[in-house]
Amino acid sequence: MAIININNLYKTYNLSQVPVHALNGINLSFDKGEFTAIVGPSGSGKTTLLNIVGGLDNPNQGQVIIDGTEVNKLTKHEKINFRLHHIGFIFQAYNLIPVLTARENIEFILELQGIPKLKRRERSTELLEAVGIPEKAKIRPRQLSGGQQQRVAVARALASRPRFILADEPTANLDSASAENLLSIMKDLNHKENTTFIFSTHDERVVKMARRIVTLEDGKIKSDNQV
Amino acid sequence: MVIGQKLADQLQIGLRSRLILRFQDIEGTLTGGAFRVAGIFKTNNTAFDGTNVWVRNNDLAELLNLCKGDFHAAVIRLNDSDQAMSTSKNLEQQLSDSEVLSWKELSPELGYLTELGNTYLYIFTIIILLALGFGIVNTMLMVVLERVREIGMLMSVGMARWRIFFMIVLETVMLSATGGMIGILLGLLMVWHLGKTGIDLSVWSTGLTEMGFNPIVYPEWDAALVLNIALMVVAAGILASIYPAWKALKLNPSEAVRVI
Ligand SMILES: Nc1ncnc2c1ncn2[C@@H]1O[C@H](COP(=O)(O)OP(=O)(O)OP(=O)(O)O)[C@@H](O)[C@H]1O
Ligand SMILES: [Mg+2]
């Protein structure tokens, strides 16, 4: 059962004289509970694809349908609300709010959703355990290692149990040991909470841990393999 | 009699000099008397010193055929100069056979000068607030530009636009309120100190004494004025934050998170 359907997606950037066809007719679907890596050379359109799926950007043509909702037809305001309630985001860097502690960062989205404090506490405690840093609850991002920061970011993305999580190169700033570690935590949570993960990466060791690998090249799908 | 220094200088007289004063008595007949200068006084008001002499009430009463308790003028000093107008209006109604004048009517140029001073104060305040406003706009624009990625991330994860707007406005208000508080505290300390020592303006004071002002100024602190200025600072902060906050709103999340 597909939760995301991508139909004939095109995205062209016209900033320079030569238009850049970042996405060139993408057709894809993602099922519930997937753990999928989007790979491909630099400039192949990975970030562009994830941004459009997440409603951060609009395509020039084609559509993204998430559980029956056509995301790019929503208004600005509806898109923000849709992201808040249905999509988890993990970025490469600057994921966390520097003035909040790890726990407060994890609870941030729940707070935006208006979930009561007790429930937030419960969920953040559970997730701090799940990502293996319960003792860092009161620490601010600056005092956490890059790997620990990304674990907090994973916990935050998962906190509201979104339909799926989009992660654009979540391990790009990590050494390969921390990268593998983060991926195994993500895979664990993918299994335990049955959360769909879609992430882009350059790291071969990270790619190996994915269950499905979609390869992009020049804005087109080159290959799509279940592992 | 006691004579003002300026008048004494003009008449080229000194202590123990004799002076003939002429005036009309109560019936209007011309009369006069000789007085000896017993003292020379100097006030901050040279105009006053040049036009006033003091004699004993009894001596004058005798010459003018006055009864005990006859006066042609009485001066009432109030603690608050702002009340002068209303008090004089009140008295005028009660004392229908007398003329009641407030200090602004007696000496309109003084009143005019005071009002001019207040107007200048307001103009200066507005100029300072404008400068403050631009300072705040500049600071907050930097804050927004420095945090493009963070704001982009907040928008991406679904923070409503009004919350982001409000966040920037709130930050600005807190910043300007903290700064305002420190400024007021420093101002109070300065007023408190200068209120004791006074500011000596006598170097530039010839004009001041001509007008009857004291050349040593003792600043006072006026709670209402301080509160007013504090509110104006916060208001300037809110106004100045609107542009940076709007700038933050216009960020495109997909591009903002790409910024290094
Ligand atoms: N905002 C933009 N304006 C203009 N061109 C853009 C913009 N964003 C991306 N592009 C172009 O679109 C193409 C795809 O970019 P994209 O960032 O999606 O690639 P990517 O696969 O994520 O690359 P990387 O692995 O380096 O992150 C590139 O050629 C890029 O130059
Ligand atoms: Mg990219």
Tab-separated table of C-alpha atoms and ligand atoms in Angstrom, chain A residues 46-47 168-169 200, chain B residues 258, ligand 2:
chain	number	residue	atom	x	y	z
A	46	LYS	CA	18.173	14.216	-4.649
A	47	THR	CA	17.655	17.336	-2.546
A	168	ASP	CA	18.592	14.873	3.238
A	169	GLU	CA	22.111	13.534	3.828
A	200	SER	CA	19.541	10.662	0.557
B	258	ARG	CA	20.501	25.143	1.682
C	2	MG	MG	21.671	17.592	-1.905
